[in-house]
Short mmCIF file of C-alpha atoms (C1' of nucleotides) in Angstrom, two decimals:
data_model
loop_
_atom_site.label_atom_id
_atom_site.label_comp_id
_atom_site.label_asym_id
_atom_site.label_seq_id
_atom_site.Cartn_x
_atom_site.Cartn_y
_atom_site.Cartn_z
CA MET A 1 19.89 6.18 -6.72
CA THR A 2 19.93 5.24 -3.06
CA LEU A 3 16.62 4.30 -1.49
CA THR A 4 16.22 5.69 2.00
CA LEU A 5 13.55 4.32 4.32
CA HIS A 6 12.31 5.24 7.79
CA ASN A 7 12.72 2.16 9.95
CA THR A 8 10.41 1.94 12.97
CA LEU A 9 12.96 -0.30 14.65
CA THR A 10 15.63 2.40 14.74
CA GLY A 11 13.31 5.41 14.65
CA HIS A 12 15.10 7.15 11.81
CA LYS A 13 15.72 7.12 8.09
CA ALA A 14 18.59 5.09 6.74
CA PRO A 15 19.78 3.88 3.33
CA PHE A 16 18.14 0.63 2.30
CA VAL A 17 20.73 -2.15 2.12
CA PRO A 18 19.12 -5.37 0.87
CA LEU A 19 20.11 -8.79 2.11
CA ASP A 20 20.40 -9.95 -1.47
CA PRO A 21 20.40 -7.23 -4.14
CA THR A 22 19.30 -9.75 -6.76
CA CYS A 23 16.06 -10.53 -4.95
CA ILE A 24 14.18 -8.21 -2.59
CA THR A 25 11.60 -9.58 -0.14
CA LEU A 26 8.63 -7.46 0.92
CA TYR A 27 5.70 -8.44 3.14
CA VAL A 28 2.66 -6.32 3.97
CA CYS A 29 -0.11 -7.25 6.40
CA GLY A 30 -3.32 -7.75 4.48
CA PRO A 31 -6.91 -7.65 5.67
CA THR A 32 -8.96 -9.91 7.91
CA VAL A 33 -11.77 -10.73 5.53
CA TYR A 34 -15.09 -10.44 7.34
CA ASN A 35 -16.33 -7.15 5.88
CA TYR A 36 -15.70 -4.68 3.10
CA VAL A 37 -12.52 -2.71 3.66
CA HIS A 38 -12.46 1.01 4.48
CA ILE A 39 -10.21 3.66 3.01
CA GLY A 40 -7.90 3.35 6.03
CA ASN A 41 -7.27 -0.28 5.12
CA ALA A 42 -6.46 0.87 1.60
CA ARG A 43 -3.72 3.27 2.65
CA PRO A 44 -1.01 0.69 3.31
CA VAL A 45 -2.01 -1.16 0.16
CA VAL A 46 -1.55 1.96 -1.97
CA ALA A 47 1.53 3.27 -0.15
CA PHE A 48 3.36 -0.04 -0.33
CA ASP A 49 2.20 -0.56 -3.89
CA VAL A 50 4.25 2.52 -4.73
CA LEU A 51 7.16 0.96 -2.84
CA PHE A 52 6.68 -2.28 -4.81
CA ARG A 53 6.79 -0.35 -8.09
CA LEU A 54 9.89 1.55 -6.98
CA LEU A 55 11.70 -1.60 -5.84
CA GLN A 56 10.92 -3.23 -9.16
CA ARG A 57 12.46 -0.22 -10.86
CA LEU A 58 15.60 -0.40 -8.69
CA TYR A 59 16.21 -4.15 -8.40
CA PRO A 60 16.02 -7.07 -10.82
CA LYS A 61 13.59 -9.15 -8.78
CA VAL A 62 11.12 -8.39 -5.98
CA ILE A 63 8.96 -10.91 -4.16
CA TYR A 64 6.01 -9.16 -2.58
CA ALA A 65 3.63 -11.07 -0.33
CA ARG A 66 0.41 -9.69 1.12
CA ASN A 67 -1.61 -12.10 3.19
CA ILE A 68 -5.30 -12.76 3.60
CA THR A 69 -6.33 -13.53 7.16
CA ASP A 70 -9.18 -15.96 6.74
CA ILE A 71 -9.41 -17.42 10.23
CA ASP A 72 -10.17 -15.14 13.14
CA ASP A 73 -12.76 -14.74 15.87
CA LYS A 74 -14.34 -11.77 14.07
CA ILE A 75 -14.82 -13.91 11.00
CA MET A 76 -16.36 -16.62 13.15
CA LYS A 77 -18.80 -14.13 14.59
CA ALA A 78 -19.73 -12.80 11.15
CA ALA A 79 -20.29 -16.35 9.90
CA SER A 80 -22.40 -17.22 12.90
CA ASP A 81 -24.47 -14.03 12.53
CA ALA A 82 -25.05 -14.79 8.85
CA GLY A 83 -25.68 -18.49 9.40
CA GLU A 84 -22.97 -19.39 6.90
CA PRO A 85 -19.69 -21.32 7.08
CA ILE A 86 -16.65 -19.11 7.52
CA SER A 87 -15.45 -20.00 4.03
CA ALA A 88 -18.55 -18.33 2.55
CA ILE A 89 -17.67 -15.13 4.39
CA THR A 90 -13.96 -15.22 3.62
CA ASP A 91 -14.46 -16.11 -0.05
CA ARG A 92 -16.88 -13.26 -0.53
CA PHE A 93 -14.83 -10.61 1.21
CA SER A 94 -11.44 -11.65 -0.07
CA ALA A 95 -12.85 -11.41 -3.60
CA ALA A 96 -14.33 -8.00 -2.78
CA PHE A 97 -11.00 -6.87 -1.38
CA ALA A 98 -9.19 -7.95 -4.55
CA GLU A 99 -11.71 -6.03 -6.65
CA ASP A 100 -11.45 -2.91 -4.53
CA MET A 101 -7.66 -2.89 -4.58
CA GLN A 102 -7.62 -3.44 -8.33
CA ALA A 103 -9.91 -0.44 -8.67
CA LEU A 104 -7.27 1.55 -6.77
CA HIS A 105 -4.71 0.39 -9.35
CA ALA A 106 -2.73 -1.60 -6.81
CA LEU A 107 -0.66 -4.28 -8.51
CA THR A 108 -1.37 -7.85 -7.49
CA PRO A 109 1.37 -8.99 -5.11
CA THR A 110 3.67 -11.80 -6.18
CA ILE A 111 2.11 -14.04 -3.54
CA VAL A 112 -1.25 -13.75 -1.73
CA PRO A 113 -1.02 -16.40 0.97
CA HIS A 114 -4.10 -17.43 2.96
CA ALA A 115 -3.76 -18.26 6.64
CA THR A 116 -5.89 -21.40 6.44
CA ASP A 117 -3.53 -22.85 3.81
CA HIS A 118 -0.65 -22.57 6.26
CA VAL A 119 -1.94 -24.12 9.46
CA ASP A 120 0.64 -26.91 9.18
CA ASP A 121 3.42 -24.33 8.92
CA MET A 122 2.06 -22.55 11.98
CA ILE A 123 1.88 -25.78 13.98
CA ALA A 124 5.46 -26.62 13.00
CA MET A 125 6.62 -23.16 14.05
CA ILE A 126 4.81 -23.43 17.38
CA GLU A 127 6.44 -26.83 18.00
CA THR A 128 9.84 -25.26 17.32
CA LEU A 129 9.10 -22.47 19.78
CA ILE A 130 8.07 -24.98 22.44
CA SER A 131 11.16 -27.09 21.87
CA LYS A 132 13.40 -24.06 22.19
CA GLY A 133 11.76 -23.06 25.46
CA HIS A 134 10.02 -19.94 24.12
CA ALA A 135 6.47 -21.30 24.39
CA TYR A 136 4.44 -23.54 26.69
CA GLU A 137 1.14 -25.39 26.67
CA ALA A 138 -1.54 -24.59 29.22
CA GLU A 139 -5.16 -25.74 29.27
CA GLY A 140 -5.28 -26.47 25.55
CA HIS A 141 -3.60 -23.16 24.71
CA VAL A 142 -0.06 -22.60 23.61
CA LEU A 143 1.44 -19.33 24.79
CA PHE A 144 4.58 -17.47 23.89
CA ALA A 145 6.67 -16.74 26.96
CA VAL A 146 7.79 -13.15 26.43
CA GLU A 147 10.22 -13.33 29.33
CA SER A 148 12.21 -15.87 27.33
CA MET A 149 13.18 -13.12 24.91
CA PRO A 150 15.53 -10.51 26.39
CA ASP A 151 14.83 -7.75 23.90
CA TYR A 152 11.06 -8.22 23.64
CA GLY A 153 9.52 -4.78 23.11
CA LYS A 154 12.28 -3.38 20.93
CA LEU A 155 9.96 -2.40 18.08
CA SER A 156 7.34 -0.58 20.13
CA LYS A 157 10.10 0.63 22.47
CA ARG A 158 8.38 -0.42 25.62
CA SER A 159 9.60 -2.46 28.52
CA LEU A 160 7.54 -5.33 29.87
CA ASP A 161 6.97 -3.39 33.08
CA ASP A 162 5.62 -0.39 31.18
CA MET A 163 3.23 -2.54 29.23
CA LEU A 164 1.85 -4.29 32.25
CA ALA A 165 1.51 -1.04 34.16
CA GLY A 166 -0.86 0.26 31.54
CA ALA A 167 -2.62 -3.02 30.80
CA ARG A 168 -6.35 -2.77 30.60
CA VAL A 169 -7.27 -6.36 30.03
CA GLU A 170 -7.84 -9.16 32.43
CA VAL A 171 -5.04 -11.64 32.55
CA ALA A 172 -6.09 -15.18 31.66
CA PRO A 173 -5.37 -17.51 34.60
CA TYR A 174 -3.39 -20.00 32.51
CA LYS A 175 -0.73 -17.43 31.58
CA ARG A 176 2.57 -17.77 33.38
CA TYR A 177 3.23 -14.11 32.84
CA ALA A 178 0.66 -11.44 32.12
CA GLY A 179 2.33 -10.35 28.89
CA ASP A 180 2.39 -13.79 27.28
CA PHE A 181 0.39 -14.05 24.08
CA VAL A 182 -1.53 -16.84 22.43
CA LEU A 183 -0.02 -18.96 19.65
CA TRP A 184 -2.77 -21.59 19.59
CA LYS A 185 -6.16 -21.77 21.23
CA PRO A 186 -8.74 -24.56 21.57
CA SER A 187 -11.91 -24.64 19.47
CA SER A 188 -15.22 -26.02 20.67
CA GLU A 189 -17.12 -28.56 18.56
CA ASP A 190 -19.11 -25.91 16.72
CA GLN A 191 -16.10 -23.70 16.03
CA PRO A 192 -13.71 -24.05 13.08
CA GLY A 193 -10.62 -25.94 14.10
CA TRP A 194 -7.65 -28.02 13.04
CA ASP A 195 -6.10 -31.03 14.72
CA SER A 196 -2.85 -30.27 16.46
CA PRO A 197 -0.52 -31.80 19.06
CA TRP A 198 -2.49 -29.73 21.62
CA GLY A 199 -5.93 -30.87 20.50
CA ARG A 200 -8.37 -29.41 18.02
CA GLY A 201 -7.97 -25.67 17.85
CA ARG A 202 -7.05 -22.63 15.82
CA PRO A 203 -4.09 -20.28 15.58
CA GLY A 204 -3.61 -17.06 17.51
CA TRP A 205 -3.49 -13.76 15.68
CA HIS A 206 0.23 -13.25 15.10
CA ILE A 207 1.56 -16.65 14.15
CA GLU A 208 0.16 -16.72 10.62
CA CYS A 209 2.31 -13.87 9.36
CA SER A 210 5.49 -15.34 10.84
CA ALA A 211 4.69 -18.78 9.42
CA MET A 212 3.83 -17.48 5.96
CA ILE A 213 6.90 -15.27 5.84
CA GLY A 214 9.05 -18.26 6.80
CA ARG A 215 7.41 -20.44 4.17
CA HIS A 216 7.44 -18.04 1.24
CA LEU A 217 10.15 -15.47 1.88
CA GLY A 218 12.59 -17.13 4.27
CA PRO A 219 13.70 -16.62 7.89
CA VAL A 220 14.86 -13.03 7.36
CA ILE A 221 13.21 -10.57 4.98
CA ASP A 222 14.07 -7.10 3.80
CA ILE A 223 10.93 -5.07 4.41
CA HIS A 224 7.73 -5.56 6.37
CA GLY A 225 4.98 -2.95 6.16
CA GLY A 226 1.65 -2.23 7.79
CA GLY A 227 -0.37 0.35 9.66
CA GLN A 228 0.98 2.06 12.76
CA ASP A 229 -1.63 0.33 14.88
CA LEU A 230 0.05 -2.98 14.16
CA ILE A 231 3.35 -1.99 15.80
CA PHE A 232 2.08 -3.31 19.08
CA PRO A 233 1.17 -6.03 19.67
CA HIS A 234 1.08 -7.60 16.23
CA HIS A 235 4.50 -6.81 14.83
CA GLU A 236 6.22 -6.94 18.20
CA ASN A 237 4.91 -10.47 18.60
CA GLU A 238 5.83 -11.41 15.06
CA ILE A 239 9.40 -10.40 15.84
CA ALA A 240 9.33 -12.55 18.96
CA GLN A 241 8.05 -15.57 17.03
CA GLY A 242 10.30 -15.14 14.02
CA CYS A 243 13.51 -14.37 15.87
CA CYS A 244 13.05 -17.08 18.48
CA ALA A 245 11.94 -19.80 16.05
CA HIS A 246 14.67 -19.20 13.50
CA GLY A 247 17.36 -17.92 15.85
CA THR A 248 17.97 -15.06 13.43
CA GLU A 249 16.98 -11.53 12.70
CA TYR A 250 13.41 -11.45 11.37
CA VAL A 251 12.82 -8.22 9.42
CA ARG A 252 15.46 -5.67 8.48
CA TYR A 253 13.24 -2.67 7.75
CA TRP A 254 9.89 -2.07 9.44
CA LEU A 255 7.67 0.48 7.69
CA HIS A 256 4.45 1.80 9.20
CA ASN A 257 1.92 4.09 7.59
CA GLY A 258 0.03 6.77 9.50
CA TYR A 259 -3.69 6.81 10.08
CA ILE A 260 -6.46 8.30 8.08
CA ASN A 261 -8.42 10.74 10.21
CA ILE A 262 -11.97 11.96 10.01
CA ASP A 263 -12.43 15.33 11.68
CA GLY A 264 -9.09 14.92 13.42
CA GLU A 265 -9.89 11.49 14.82
CA LYS A 266 -8.55 8.15 13.72
CA MET A 267 -10.78 6.31 11.28
CA SER A 268 -11.42 2.85 12.62
CA LYS A 269 -13.91 0.09 12.68
CA SER A 270 -14.32 0.41 16.42
CA LEU A 271 -15.11 4.14 16.23
CA GLY A 272 -17.57 3.55 13.40
CA ASN A 273 -16.40 6.62 11.46
CA PHE A 274 -15.06 4.69 8.49
CA ARG A 275 -15.66 5.16 4.77
CA LEU A 276 -15.85 1.97 2.74
CA VAL A 277 -13.75 1.88 -0.41
CA ARG A 278 -16.67 0.20 -2.16
CA GLU A 279 -19.01 3.09 -1.35
CA LEU A 280 -16.46 5.72 -2.33
CA LEU A 281 -15.90 3.98 -5.66
CA LYS A 282 -19.52 4.59 -6.54
CA ARG A 283 -18.82 8.32 -6.45
CA TYR A 284 -15.18 8.68 -7.47
CA PRO A 285 -12.88 6.86 -9.89
CA GLY A 286 -10.41 4.61 -8.09
CA GLU A 287 -7.59 6.76 -9.36
CA VAL A 288 -9.01 9.78 -7.52
CA LEU A 289 -9.05 7.80 -4.27
CA ARG A 290 -5.52 6.61 -4.95
CA PHE A 291 -4.31 10.15 -5.67
CA ALA A 292 -5.94 11.42 -2.48
CA LEU A 293 -4.11 8.74 -0.47
CA LEU A 294 -0.80 9.80 -2.01
CA THR A 295 -1.17 13.54 -1.33
CA ALA A 296 0.41 13.06 2.08
CA GLN A 297 3.65 11.23 2.84
CA TYR A 298 2.73 7.73 4.05
CA ARG A 299 3.86 8.21 7.65
CA SER A 300 1.85 11.40 8.17
CA PRO A 301 -1.74 11.41 9.25
CA LEU A 302 -4.10 12.13 6.38
CA ASN A 303 -7.33 13.95 6.97
CA PHE A 304 -9.99 12.46 4.76
CA SER A 305 -12.79 14.67 3.49
CA GLU A 306 -14.96 15.49 0.50
CA GLU A 307 -12.74 18.48 -0.13
CA LEU A 308 -9.67 16.28 -0.33
CA LEU A 309 -11.37 14.09 -2.93
CA GLU A 310 -12.58 17.08 -4.94
CA GLN A 311 -9.07 18.52 -4.96
CA ALA A 312 -7.65 15.17 -6.00
CA ALA A 313 -10.18 14.96 -8.82
CA SER A 314 -9.45 18.43 -10.18
CA THR A 315 -5.70 17.96 -9.89
CA LEU A 316 -5.90 14.73 -11.86
CA ASP A 317 -8.07 16.51 -14.41
CA SER A 318 -5.34 19.04 -14.98
CA LEU A 319 -2.67 16.35 -15.42
CA TYR A 320 -4.93 14.55 -17.88
CA TYR A 321 -5.48 17.82 -19.74
CA ALA A 322 -1.76 18.04 -20.27
CA LEU A 323 -1.73 14.51 -21.69
CA LEU A 324 -4.69 15.30 -23.88
CA GLY A 325 -3.04 18.33 -25.41
CA ARG A 326 -4.76 21.51 -26.47
CA ASP A 327 -5.12 20.78 -30.15
CA ALA A 328 -3.67 17.82 -32.00
CA ALA A 329 -3.44 14.58 -30.10
CA ILE A 330 0.08 13.87 -28.83
CA VAL A 331 1.64 10.49 -29.57
CA PRO A 332 4.08 9.67 -26.77
CA GLU A 333 7.61 8.77 -27.68
CA GLN A 334 8.11 5.01 -27.69
CA GLY A 335 10.54 3.28 -25.39
CA TYR A 336 11.03 6.17 -22.97
CA VAL A 337 12.42 5.06 -19.60
CA LEU A 338 12.73 7.32 -16.56
CA PRO A 339 16.43 7.86 -15.90
CA ASP A 340 17.83 6.69 -12.57
CA ASP A 341 18.33 10.24 -11.33
CA HIS A 342 14.95 11.52 -12.50
CA PRO A 343 13.42 13.89 -9.90
CA LEU A 344 10.43 11.61 -9.50
CA ILE A 345 12.62 8.63 -8.61
CA ARG A 346 14.68 10.81 -6.30
CA ALA A 347 11.51 11.91 -4.52
CA LEU A 348 10.24 8.36 -4.07
CA CYS A 349 13.66 7.17 -2.97
CA ASP A 350 13.43 9.65 -0.09
CA ASP A 351 11.20 7.44 2.05
CA LEU A 352 8.40 7.59 -0.54
CA ASN A 353 7.98 11.35 -0.62
CA THR A 354 4.83 11.22 -2.72
CA PRO A 355 3.91 14.93 -2.25
CA GLU A 356 7.26 15.86 -3.74
CA ALA A 357 6.69 13.28 -6.49
CA ILE A 358 3.32 14.85 -7.26
CA SER A 359 4.96 18.25 -7.59
CA VAL A 360 7.31 16.64 -10.13
CA LEU A 361 4.28 15.47 -12.11
CA HIS A 362 3.07 19.07 -12.16
CA ARG A 363 6.43 20.31 -13.39
CA ILE A 364 6.41 17.82 -16.26
CA ALA A 365 2.80 18.66 -17.09
CA GLY A 366 3.60 22.37 -17.12
CA ALA A 367 6.55 21.81 -19.45
CA LEU A 368 4.34 19.66 -21.67
CA ASN A 369 1.69 22.38 -21.86
CA ARG A 370 4.29 24.99 -22.81
CA ALA A 371 6.38 22.82 -25.13
CA ALA A 372 6.85 23.26 -28.86
CA PRO A 373 5.07 20.52 -30.84
CA GLU A 374 8.27 18.63 -31.54
CA ASP A 375 9.06 18.35 -27.82
CA LYS A 376 5.65 17.14 -26.77
CA PRO A 377 6.01 13.39 -27.53
CA ARG A 378 8.99 13.05 -25.20
CA LEU A 379 7.37 15.05 -22.41
CA LYS A 380 4.14 13.09 -22.69
CA ALA A 381 6.12 9.85 -22.46
CA GLU A 382 7.95 11.25 -19.42
CA LEU A 383 4.70 12.23 -17.71
CA LEU A 384 3.17 8.82 -18.39
CA ALA A 385 6.25 7.01 -17.12
CA ALA A 386 6.37 9.18 -14.00
CA GLY A 387 2.67 8.59 -13.39
CA GLN A 388 3.11 4.88 -13.82
CA MET A 389 5.74 4.78 -11.06
CA MET A 390 2.98 5.97 -8.76
CA GLY A 391 0.18 3.96 -10.33
CA LEU A 392 -1.39 7.14 -11.71
CA LEU A 393 -2.49 8.38 -15.15
CA ASN A 394 -3.62 4.91 -16.15
CA ALA A 395 -6.57 6.03 -18.27
CA GLU A 396 -6.71 7.16 -21.87
CA PRO A 397 -7.06 10.96 -21.47
CA SER A 398 -10.19 11.25 -23.60
CA SER A 399 -11.93 8.45 -21.75
CA TRP A 400 -10.90 9.98 -18.43
CA PHE A 401 -13.01 13.03 -19.21
CA GLN A 402 -15.83 11.15 -20.86
CA ARG A 403 -16.13 8.37 -18.31
CA ASP A 404 -19.70 7.27 -17.85
CA ASP A 405 -20.09 7.62 -14.11
CA ALA A 406 -22.88 10.16 -14.14
CA GLY A 407 -25.49 7.54 -13.31
CA GLU A 408 -29.21 7.53 -14.02
CA GLY A 409 -30.69 10.19 -16.25
CA ALA A 410 -27.34 11.32 -17.63
CA LEU A 411 -27.06 12.23 -21.30
CA SER A 412 -25.62 9.49 -23.50
CA ALA A 413 -22.53 10.12 -25.58
CA ASP A 414 -24.65 9.94 -28.73
CA ALA A 415 -27.06 12.58 -27.46
CA ILE A 416 -24.13 14.82 -26.53
CA ASP A 417 -22.55 14.39 -29.95
CA ALA A 418 -25.85 15.31 -31.62
CA LEU A 419 -26.07 18.52 -29.62
CA ILE A 420 -22.46 19.36 -30.40
CA MET A 421 -23.21 18.99 -34.12
CA ALA A 422 -26.20 21.28 -33.79
CA ARG A 423 -24.06 23.82 -32.00
CA ARG A 424 -21.35 23.59 -34.65
CA ASP A 425 -23.95 24.37 -37.33
CA ALA A 426 -25.23 27.31 -35.31
CA LYS A 427 -21.69 28.66 -34.93
CA LYS A 428 -21.10 28.36 -38.68
CA ALA A 429 -24.26 30.39 -39.21
CA LYS A 430 -22.99 32.95 -36.65
CA ASP A 431 -26.03 32.19 -34.55
CA PHE A 432 -24.12 32.57 -31.29
CA ALA A 433 -27.25 32.88 -29.23
CA ARG A 434 -28.29 29.41 -30.33
CA ALA A 435 -24.73 28.08 -29.80
CA ASP A 436 -24.63 29.48 -26.28
CA ALA A 437 -28.06 28.05 -25.54
CA ILE A 438 -26.79 24.58 -26.42
CA ARG A 439 -23.71 25.11 -24.27
CA ALA A 440 -25.95 26.16 -21.40
CA GLU A 441 -28.20 23.15 -21.92
CA LEU A 442 -25.25 20.77 -21.81
CA ASP A 443 -23.75 22.62 -18.86
CA ALA A 444 -26.98 22.10 -16.95
CA ALA A 445 -26.64 18.39 -17.73
CA GLY A 446 -23.11 18.36 -16.30
CA ILE A 447 -21.29 18.48 -19.63
CA THR A 448 -18.50 20.96 -20.31
CA LEU A 449 -17.62 21.89 -23.87
CA GLU A 450 -14.29 23.03 -25.18
CA ASP A 451 -13.64 24.31 -28.67
CA THR A 452 -10.24 23.41 -30.02
CA ARG A 453 -8.65 23.67 -33.41
CA GLU A 454 -9.45 20.00 -33.86
CA GLY A 455 -13.13 20.40 -33.02
CA THR A 456 -15.28 20.47 -29.94
CA ARG A 457 -14.45 18.27 -26.97
CA TRP A 458 -16.76 17.42 -24.17
CA SER A 459 -16.22 16.14 -20.67
CA ARG A 460 -18.36 15.28 -17.70
CA LYS A 461 -17.98 17.51 -14.69
"C1'" G B 1 0.47 6.82 34.58
"C1'" G B 2 4.23 4.97 30.63
"C1'" C B 3 5.83 5.53 25.53
"C1'" G B 4 5.48 8.11 20.89
"C1'" C B 5 3.94 11.66 16.96
"C1'" G B 6 2.52 16.39 15.31
"C1'" G B 7 1.16 22.03 15.11
"C1'" U B 8 3.52 25.55 7.88
"C1'" G B 9 -0.47 30.74 3.73
"C1'" G B 10 -8.24 30.24 2.94
"C1'" C B 11 -7.47 24.63 2.24
"C1'" A B 12 -4.16 20.33 1.23
"C1'" G B 13 0.94 19.49 1.87
"C1'" A B 14 6.72 19.26 1.12
"C1'" G B 15 11.08 21.41 2.65
"C1'" U B 16 15.05 24.44 4.37
"C1'" G B 17 20.35 28.00 9.18
"C1'" G B 18 19.97 33.16 4.69
"C1'" U B 19 17.81 33.19 -1.63
"C1'" U B 20 11.22 30.58 1.62
"C1'" A B 21 8.12 23.82 -2.93
"C1'" U B 22 3.79 22.17 -5.35
"C1'" G B 23 -1.44 21.89 -5.97
"C1'" C B 24 -6.62 23.59 -5.12
"C1'" A B 25 -9.24 28.08 -4.17
"C1'" G B 26 -8.45 33.84 -4.96
"C1'" C B 27 -6.93 38.23 -7.74
"C1'" G B 28 -4.92 40.73 -12.53
"C1'" G B 29 -3.68 39.82 -17.67
"C1'" A B 30 -3.10 36.99 -22.53
"C1'" C B 31 -5.83 33.56 -25.52
"C1'" U B 32 -11.47 32.78 -27.03
"C1'" G B 33 -17.49 35.05 -31.01
"C1'" C B 34 -18.50 33.73 -25.62
"C1'" A B 35 -16.41 30.02 -22.67
"C1'" A B 36 -13.32 26.04 -21.08
"C1'" C B 37 -8.31 24.50 -21.14
"C1'" U B 38 -3.59 26.59 -21.10
"C1'" C B 39 -0.01 30.36 -20.41
"C1'" C B 40 2.02 34.89 -17.89
"C1'" G B 41 1.83 37.70 -13.46
"C1'" U B 42 0.23 38.36 -8.20
"C1'" A B 43 -0.83 38.02 -2.98
"C1'" A B 44 -0.52 34.89 1.29
"C1'" A B 45 2.54 30.72 6.25
"C1'" C B 46 5.87 28.57 9.41
"C1'" G B 47 1.57 27.36 17.63
"C1'" C B 48 3.67 30.51 22.03
"C1'" C B 49 8.02 32.25 24.93
"C1'" G B 50 13.10 32.27 25.66
"C1'" G B 51 18.25 30.73 24.03
"C1'" U B 52 22.37 29.88 20.35
"C1'" U B 53 23.60 32.72 15.80
"C1'" C B 54 25.50 38.18 11.80
"C1'" G B 55 20.75 35.69 10.65
"C1'" A B 56 15.84 30.58 13.12
"C1'" U B 57 10.05 28.53 10.23
"C1'" U B 58 14.51 25.28 10.34
"C1'" C B 59 19.00 23.96 15.97
"C1'" C B 60 18.31 23.87 21.70
"C1'" G B 61 15.01 24.47 26.12
"C1'" A B 62 10.32 25.47 28.44
"C1'" C B 63 5.16 26.10 27.59
"C1'" C B 64 0.30 25.64 25.15
"C1'" C B 65 -2.71 22.75 21.97
"C1'" G B 66 -4.02 18.33 19.16
"C1'" C B 67 -3.48 13.11 18.19
"C1'" G B 68 -1.98 8.00 18.77
"C1'" C B 69 -0.38 3.27 21.24
"C1'" C B 70 -0.30 0.53 26.08
"C1'" U B 71 -2.85 -7.03 23.86
"C1'" C B 72 -10.09 -5.65 18.45
"C1'" C B 73 -7.81 -2.27 14.66
"C1'" A B 74 -4.39 -0.44 8.24
#
RNA sequence: GGCGCGGUGGCAGAGUGGUUAUGCAGCGGACUGCAACUCCGUAAACGCCGGUUCGAUUCCGACCCGCGCCUCCA
């Protein structure tokens, strides 16, 4: 099965041809850890987690790196506001990020490099850039000279003139050219800093990714992903650094996910209209959030709303119902593996067409619901395997419906079981009025009952 | 101003030069003591105007509307 990916560099979809088919390299920009992450930050994590799973299915080895940016002026401000060292802030929020992403069923990347562990690599890369004439020192800063790179702007498809025409920032006086960007900047005594050939200072925004990619994945990698807002300047500048330092290509396929919108507007920290993953997790299982993120293809904008989450929840319920079975529990066939040309793999191979993949899940679930008993084990195994490719259907079906997320004042499982026994006795005695009263009582408490041949099942609404 | 993306049924969201996904919600039916789940059936869409074509939601052009980026941002 050929994987096809939309490459921002070329602007169209093309078959994925790896540098080395025995080992795929994937890098995704991770968070700057000074706050809890919002659902918009989670989108690339989930989208590229699906890509990671798919690549692992298609190739023998995949090295996936997702960084933690733990030095940055925003972190410094947060630390200063809280009266704590930056490490207290970055430790807390990188741990929170890991927890949140685990709750979304994102696999842990092969490597999670931290910027502050790679300052030496960054300094070495900056020295290389200076020695090759692509960077210069000025007033304690080191700047990348964009004019030294003929095809600068090829990712964002902008010429230098266009960029400067629309510039809305003041140009620092020490820049030779207005478009030059910072590789290294000086730190004052009270600011975090590292010794360098240019004095005590700290790295600029873009150099960490280039340095960590060089260190862990090599000078040229297969795939680099991130949000669309990183195309310029972040990824454009990464290309400049990587290509000029190594004298090679830097990234072969650039993938960018679309934004999450709230009421038609981009969700962002600066607009203040964000929804924290941590808050959403108090109200919805992580799998519901994950499913909601996968309902749109990753490059499309995704409008985020309560309705979207409710739809995701009820759709997952129906898939889990299929796994649960109507009567006898279904034991999935052991050792089932999705074939290479399975519709789900075909859908994901088409630039991660997750909506199409979800429709495949529905087709399998429908077949499972209709199937004769002897066919059910294979179909259940197929549905589970298909779900796993997308990081979905991770829960045991019965626990999915009986999950204890109802909060304070909710009925305990024991209390529910006692009422179900009472109702069973009433039904045996043909006292349907009493049976219905118990159903109504449980319904008011948010519990739905279902009578099956195997007995009564309950689930929380 | 420059560059780019998009407008699909009540909602979400794929896709296609003709037979027009999928899900949620709706409607009818089967099943059920009643329900729920499930199954069967059903209705409903391609921003506007031209062009190409036997045929356009799909290709081309103009227009309208919305959104994004242009050194904080997933």
